[in-house]
Amino acid sequence: MMPGVASEEILGRRSLNRALLDRQLLLRRTVRPVSGTVEHLIGLQAQSIAPPYYGLWSRLQGFDPHELGRMLTDREAVRMTLMRGTVHLVTVRDALLLRPLVQVVIERSHNGAFGRRMGGADIGELERAVREELDGEAHGARELGRRLVARGIGEDVEAMGNAVRAHVPLVQVPPRGVWGKSGQAKYATLESWTGGELERNPSIDEVVVRYLGAFGPASVMDMQNWSGVTKLRDAFERLRPRLLAFRDEAGRELFDLPDAPRPDPGVPAPVRFLGEYDNVLLGHADRTRIIPDDFPWTEMLAPGRFVSNFLVDGMLRGTWWIERDGKRSAMLGIRPFGELSPADREEVAAEAERMLEFSEPETASRKVRFEPAVP
């Protein structure tokens, strides 16, 4: 099929699943640089500290978490608010490209939650004040909010603390986000921390192509859901001559790169352990290619804990978490969705043990515990 030619070929869920897993490096661990992987994936969801490390461990052979930590301390990568108004870990190049493109998304999210509490604060004055307060010293969001209110900019400390991250491109400075380190989220401006400048004319077309390379085949709505950016139909139409077009089982048009991998749906997929909110679970409007229609999200949570996710045969099949007792012991809990076959249970247990070895190398005692399956 030539690029730009529409196809009547229908891609079923399993075909889409295997294509997604291949693009996301989850069919087989690969050998490639950490920085190149982060860019290929267009960043890693990083609401919490560990998930980017878990995600790269599941994708790369011999992944060294300290290499990703080094990228943060050496200012080659940053943690900041980006797609969907959530925190991502990205390379500096991508931070400077993506932040202008998703700025409207971030502001929209802030206004929805805090717009009525802004007290008529002047945004230009707010931006200038934040840059002055961060000149030479990092501060937390609440401290910045307090300082703005003290300057007479707004009256609600919480709202102003959120506004600083929405209206000014701020990055979380190390040790926040560095493997094995701890520290509260303190901020510097992206430009002062990296020495770079935001792209003046960022190309959404470039990002569409990269998105398809990491998440395709996909629809316009899929990319809009992943990015939070709306009205992307025009970008896809501009690129149509360079793309292939398919249909999913519901008749939706899907776009893809001509040379992108689309494996046979019969290709086996190994068990993979992912961090919470891993990119692969959030990349589409229609997530049925990887999340079962009836996945019981509420029942799969573990009270009082963050939970991560695992895949069996390419589909979301449960949640997991680690309970620690200092360096004395670590227990990885597993809650499956539906009963696992003996072979699947054995593979899940083996991968869980490997995850514990990676995550808790200095812990004296490590064990895996299966909880009753959620029907």
Coordinates of C-alpha atoms in Angstrom, one line a residue:
M1 CA 0.0 0.0 0.0
M2 CA 1.4 3.4 -0.9
P3 CA 1.4 6.3 1.6
G4 CA -1.7 8.6 1.3
V5 CA -3.9 5.7 0.0
A6 CA -6.9 4.8 2.2
S7 CA -7.2 1.1 2.9
E8 CA -10.2 -1.0 3.7
E9 CA -8.0 -3.2 5.8
I10 CA -9.5 -3.6 9.3
L11 CA -7.1 -4.0 12.2
G12 CA -8.5 -6.0 15.0
R13 CA -7.8 -5.4 18.7
R14 CA -5.1 -8.0 18.8
S15 CA -3.3 -6.6 15.8
L16 CA -3.4 -3.1 17.4
N17 CA -2.2 -4.6 20.6
R18 CA 0.8 -6.2 19.1
A19 CA 1.7 -3.1 17.1
L20 CA 1.4 -0.9 20.3
L21 CA 3.6 -3.3 22.3
D22 CA 6.2 -3.3 19.6
R23 CA 6.3 0.5 19.4
Q24 CA 6.4 0.7 23.1
L25 CA 9.3 -1.8 23.3
L26 CA 7.3 -4.2 25.4
L27 CA 7.4 -7.2 23.1
R28 CA 11.1 -7.7 23.8
R29 CA 13.6 -5.8 25.8
T30 CA 16.0 -3.9 23.5
V31 CA 19.4 -2.4 23.7
R32 CA 19.4 1.3 23.1
P33 CA 20.5 4.5 24.9
V34 CA 18.3 5.7 27.8
S35 CA 18.0 9.2 26.3
G36 CA 17.0 7.8 22.9
T37 CA 14.3 5.6 24.5
V38 CA 12.9 8.5 26.5
E39 CA 12.6 10.5 23.3
H40 CA 11.2 7.6 21.3
L41 CA 8.4 7.3 23.9
I42 CA 8.0 11.1 23.9
G43 CA 8.6 11.2 27.6
L44 CA 7.5 9.1 30.5
Q45 CA 4.6 9.7 32.8
A46 CA 6.2 10.8 36.1
Q47 CA 3.5 11.7 38.7
S48 CA 5.5 9.6 41.1
I49 CA 9.2 9.0 41.3
A50 CA 9.5 5.3 40.5
P51 CA 7.3 4.7 37.4
P52 CA 9.8 6.0 34.8
Y53 CA 12.4 3.7 36.2
Y54 CA 10.0 0.7 36.2
G55 CA 8.9 1.5 32.7
L56 CA 12.5 1.7 31.3
W57 CA 13.5 -1.5 33.2
S58 CA 10.7 -3.4 31.4
R59 CA 11.8 -2.0 28.0
L60 CA 15.6 -2.0 28.0
Q61 CA 18.1 -4.8 28.5
G62 CA 20.5 -4.1 31.4
F63 CA 18.8 -0.8 32.3
D64 CA 20.8 1.1 34.9
P65 CA 18.5 3.4 36.9
H66 CA 21.4 5.6 37.8
E67 CA 21.8 6.6 34.1
L68 CA 18.3 8.1 34.1
G69 CA 19.1 9.8 37.4
R70 CA 22.3 11.2 35.9
M71 CA 20.4 12.7 33.1
L72 CA 18.3 14.7 35.6
T73 CA 21.3 15.8 37.6
D74 CA 23.3 16.7 34.5
R75 CA 20.3 18.6 33.1
E76 CA 19.9 16.4 30.1
A77 CA 16.3 15.5 31.1
V78 CA 13.7 17.3 33.2
R79 CA 10.5 16.5 35.1
M80 CA 7.8 19.0 34.3
T81 CA 4.1 19.5 33.6
L82 CA 3.3 18.6 30.0
M83 CA 0.8 16.3 28.2
R84 CA -2.7 16.4 29.7
G85 CA -1.4 18.8 32.4
T86 CA 0.5 16.0 34.1
V87 CA 4.1 15.6 35.1
H88 CA 6.4 13.9 32.6
L89 CA 10.1 13.1 32.4
V90 CA 11.4 14.2 29.1
T91 CA 14.7 15.2 27.5
V92 CA 15.5 18.8 27.4
R93 CA 15.0 19.0 23.7
D94 CA 11.5 17.6 24.0
A95 CA 10.7 19.9 27.0
L96 CA 11.5 23.0 24.8
L97 CA 9.5 21.6 21.9
L98 CA 6.4 20.2 23.8
R99 CA 5.8 22.8 26.4
P100 CA 4.6 25.5 24.0
L101 CA 2.4 23.0 22.2
V102 CA 0.6 21.9 25.4
Q103 CA 0.6 25.3 27.2
V104 CA -3.1 25.8 26.4
V105 CA -3.9 22.4 27.8
I106 CA -2.1 23.1 31.0
E107 CA -3.8 26.5 31.4
R108 CA -7.2 24.9 30.6
S109 CA -6.7 22.3 33.4
H110 CA -5.6 25.0 35.9
N111 CA -8.5 27.2 35.1
G112 CA -11.0 24.4 35.5
A113 CA -9.7 23.6 39.0
F114 CA -8.6 27.0 40.2
G115 CA -9.9 29.7 37.9
R116 CA -12.5 31.1 40.4
R117 CA -9.8 31.3 43.1
M118 CA -7.3 33.4 41.1
G119 CA -8.7 36.6 42.5
G120 CA -8.2 38.5 39.3
A121 CA -4.4 38.0 39.4
D122 CA -2.6 39.6 36.4
I123 CA -0.9 36.7 34.6
G124 CA 1.9 38.9 33.2
E125 CA 2.6 40.2 36.7
L126 CA 2.5 36.7 38.0
E127 CA 5.0 35.4 35.5
R128 CA 7.5 38.2 36.1
A129 CA 7.2 37.7 39.9
V130 CA 7.8 34.0 39.6
R131 CA 11.0 34.5 37.6
E132 CA 12.2 37.0 40.1
E133 CA 11.6 34.7 43.0
L134 CA 13.4 31.8 41.3
D135 CA 16.4 33.9 40.3
G136 CA 19.2 31.9 41.9
E137 CA 17.1 29.8 44.3
A138 CA 14.6 27.0 43.9
H139 CA 11.3 27.0 45.8
G140 CA 8.3 24.7 46.2
A141 CA 5.0 25.5 44.7
R142 CA 3.3 26.4 47.9
E143 CA 6.2 28.7 48.9
L144 CA 5.9 30.4 45.6
G145 CA 2.2 30.8 46.1
R146 CA 2.8 32.3 49.5
R147 CA 5.3 34.8 48.1
L148 CA 3.0 35.8 45.4
V149 CA 0.2 36.5 47.8
A150 CA 2.6 38.5 50.0
R151 CA 3.4 40.6 46.9
G152 CA -0.4 41.2 46.5
I153 CA -0.7 38.9 43.5
G154 CA -3.9 36.8 44.3
E155 CA -5.2 35.9 47.7
D156 CA -5.3 32.1 47.6
V157 CA -2.0 30.4 48.3
E158 CA -3.0 27.0 46.9
A159 CA -4.4 28.5 43.7
M160 CA -1.4 30.7 43.2
G161 CA 0.9 27.7 43.9
N162 CA -0.8 25.8 41.1
A163 CA -0.8 28.8 38.8
V164 CA 3.0 29.2 38.9
R165 CA 3.3 25.7 37.3
A166 CA 0.6 26.4 34.8
H167 CA 1.7 29.8 33.5
V168 CA 5.5 29.5 33.8
P169 CA 7.5 26.5 32.4
L170 CA 9.0 25.1 35.6
V171 CA 11.0 22.0 36.2
Q172 CA 11.5 20.0 39.3
V173 CA 15.1 20.2 40.3
P174 CA 17.2 17.3 41.7
P175 CA 17.4 15.4 43.9
R176 CA 13.6 15.2 43.2
G177 CA 13.1 12.3 40.8
V178 CA 16.6 10.8 41.1
W179 CA 16.8 7.1 41.7
G180 CA 17.7 6.3 45.3
K181 CA 17.4 10.0 46.4
S182 CA 14.6 11.8 48.2
G183 CA 13.5 15.4 48.2
Q184 CA 10.4 17.6 47.9
A185 CA 9.4 19.2 44.6
K186 CA 11.3 22.4 44.2
Y187 CA 11.3 24.4 41.0
A188 CA 13.4 26.4 38.6
T189 CA 12.4 27.9 35.3
L190 CA 13.0 25.6 32.3
E191 CA 15.1 28.2 30.6
S192 CA 17.4 29.0 33.5
W193 CA 17.9 25.4 34.5
T194 CA 18.7 24.2 31.0
G195 CA 20.1 27.3 29.3
G196 CA 17.7 26.6 26.4
E197 CA 14.8 28.6 24.9
L198 CA 11.3 27.4 24.2
E199 CA 10.7 26.7 20.5
R200 CA 9.2 29.7 18.9
N201 CA 7.5 27.8 16.1
P202 CA 7.1 24.3 17.5
S203 CA 5.9 21.8 14.9
I204 CA 2.7 19.8 15.8
D205 CA 3.2 17.8 12.6
E206 CA 6.6 16.6 13.9
V207 CA 4.9 15.4 17.1
V208 CA 2.1 13.7 15.2
V209 CA 4.7 11.6 13.3
R210 CA 6.5 10.8 16.5
Y211 CA 3.3 9.9 18.3
L212 CA 2.4 7.4 15.5
G213 CA 5.8 6.0 15.8
A214 CA 5.3 5.3 19.5
F215 CA 1.6 4.6 19.7
G216 CA 0.2 3.9 16.2
P217 CA -1.8 2.9 14.4
A218 CA -4.0 5.6 16.0
S219 CA -6.9 7.9 15.3
V220 CA -7.0 11.7 15.6
M221 CA -9.0 11.3 18.8
D222 CA -6.3 9.0 20.2
M223 CA -3.6 11.6 19.8
Q224 CA -5.9 14.3 21.2
N225 CA -6.5 12.1 24.2
W226 CA -2.8 11.4 24.7
S227 CA -1.7 15.1 24.4
G228 CA -4.8 17.0 25.6
V229 CA -4.4 19.2 22.5
T230 CA -7.6 19.5 20.5
K231 CA -8.4 20.2 16.8
L232 CA -5.6 18.0 15.4
R233 CA -7.5 16.9 12.3
D234 CA -5.8 19.5 10.2
A235 CA -2.4 18.2 11.1
F236 CA -3.3 14.7 10.2
E237 CA -4.8 15.9 6.9
R238 CA -1.6 17.7 6.1
L239 CA 0.4 14.5 6.7
R240 CA -2.1 12.2 5.0
P241 CA 0.1 11.9 1.8
R242 CA 2.9 10.5 4.0
L243 CA 0.7 8.1 6.0
L244 CA -1.2 4.9 5.7
A245 CA -4.9 4.7 6.7
F246 CA -6.7 1.7 8.2
R247 CA -10.0 1.1 10.0
D248 CA -10.5 -0.5 13.4
E249 CA -13.4 -2.9 14.1
A250 CA -15.7 0.0 15.0
G251 CA -15.0 1.7 11.6
R252 CA -12.8 4.5 13.0
E253 CA -10.0 5.7 10.7
L254 CA -6.5 5.0 11.9
F255 CA -3.3 6.5 10.7
D256 CA 0.2 5.0 10.7
L257 CA 3.7 5.4 9.3
P258 CA 4.4 3.3 6.3
D259 CA 7.6 1.7 7.7
A260 CA 6.3 1.2 11.3
P261 CA 6.2 -2.3 12.6
R262 CA 2.8 -4.1 12.6
P263 CA 3.6 -7.6 13.9
D264 CA 1.5 -10.6 13.3
P265 CA -1.2 -10.8 15.9
G266 CA 0.0 -14.3 16.9
V267 CA 3.3 -13.0 18.1
P268 CA 3.7 -14.0 21.8
A269 CA 3.8 -11.2 24.3
P270 CA 5.7 -11.6 27.6
V271 CA 4.5 -10.6 31.1
R272 CA 5.5 -7.0 31.7
F273 CA 5.5 -5.0 35.0
L274 CA 4.7 -1.3 34.5
G275 CA 4.6 1.7 36.8
E276 CA 1.3 3.5 37.6
Y277 CA 0.0 5.5 34.6
D278 CA 2.5 4.0 32.2
N279 CA 2.4 5.7 28.7
V280 CA 1.1 2.5 27.1
L281 CA -2.1 2.6 29.1
L282 CA -2.8 6.3 28.4
G283 CA -2.0 6.7 24.8
H284 CA -5.4 6.4 23.2
A285 CA -9.0 7.5 23.5
D286 CA -10.0 3.9 22.7
R287 CA -7.8 1.8 25.1
T288 CA -9.5 -1.5 24.4
R289 CA -6.4 -2.6 22.5
I290 CA -4.7 -3.1 25.9
I291 CA -7.3 -2.6 28.7
P292 CA -10.2 -5.1 28.9
D293 CA -13.6 -3.5 28.6
D294 CA -14.6 -4.8 32.0
F295 CA -11.4 -4.0 33.9
P296 CA -12.6 -3.2 37.5
W297 CA -10.4 -0.2 38.3
T298 CA -11.9 0.4 41.8
E299 CA -11.6 -3.1 43.0
M300 CA -8.0 -3.4 41.7
L301 CA -6.7 -0.6 43.9
A302 CA -4.9 -1.3 47.1
P303 CA -6.1 0.9 50.0
G304 CA -3.6 3.4 51.2
R305 CA -1.1 2.5 48.4
F306 CA -0.1 3.6 44.9
V307 CA -0.6 0.6 42.6
S308 CA 1.2 -0.2 39.4
N309 CA 0.1 -2.5 36.6
F310 CA 1.1 -5.7 34.8
L311 CA 0.4 -7.1 31.4
V312 CA -0.2 -10.8 30.5
D313 CA -0.4 -11.7 26.9
G314 CA -0.3 -8.0 26.1
M315 CA -3.4 -7.1 28.1
L316 CA -3.8 -5.4 31.5
R317 CA -4.4 -8.2 33.9
G318 CA -3.8 -6.8 37.4
T319 CA -2.1 -4.5 39.8
W320 CA 1.0 -4.7 42.0
W321 CA 2.8 -2.8 44.7
I322 CA 5.7 -3.1 47.1
E323 CA 5.5 -3.1 50.9
R324 CA 8.8 -2.3 52.6
D325 CA 10.2 -2.7 56.1
G326 CA 13.3 -0.5 55.8
K327 CA 16.1 -2.7 54.3
R328 CA 15.0 -5.8 56.2
S329 CA 12.3 -7.0 53.9
A330 CA 10.2 -6.1 50.8
M331 CA 7.0 -7.8 49.6
L332 CA 5.6 -7.4 46.1
G333 CA 1.9 -7.9 46.2
I334 CA 0.0 -9.0 43.1
R335 CA -3.8 -8.7 42.6
P336 CA -4.8 -10.4 39.3
F337 CA -8.0 -9.5 37.4
G338 CA -9.4 -12.9 36.8
E339 CA -7.8 -16.2 37.6
L340 CA -4.4 -16.7 35.9
S341 CA -3.5 -20.0 34.3
P342 CA -0.8 -22.0 36.0
A343 CA 1.7 -21.0 33.3
D344 CA 0.7 -17.3 33.4
R345 CA 0.9 -17.3 37.2
E346 CA 4.4 -18.8 37.1
E347 CA 5.5 -16.2 34.5
V348 CA 4.0 -13.3 36.6
A349 CA 5.8 -14.6 39.7
A350 CA 9.1 -14.9 37.9
E351 CA 8.9 -11.3 36.5
A352 CA 7.8 -10.1 40.0
E353 CA 10.9 -11.6 41.5
R354 CA 13.1 -9.9 38.9
M355 CA 11.3 -6.6 39.6
L356 CA 12.1 -7.0 43.3
E357 CA 15.8 -7.7 42.5
F358 CA 15.8 -4.5 40.4
S359 CA 13.9 -2.3 42.8
E360 CA 15.1 -3.6 46.2
P361 CA 18.7 -4.8 45.6
E362 CA 19.9 -4.0 49.1
T363 CA 16.9 -5.6 50.9
A364 CA 17.8 -8.7 53.0
S365 CA 14.5 -10.5 52.4
R366 CA 12.3 -10.4 49.3
K367 CA 9.1 -12.3 48.5
V368 CA 6.1 -12.2 46.2
R369 CA 2.5 -12.6 47.4
F370 CA -0.5 -13.2 45.3
E371 CA -3.8 -11.9 46.6
P372 CA -7.2 -13.5 45.6
A373 CA -8.1 -12.6 42.0
V374 CA -10.8 -10.0 41.4
P375 CA -13.5 -11.7 39.3

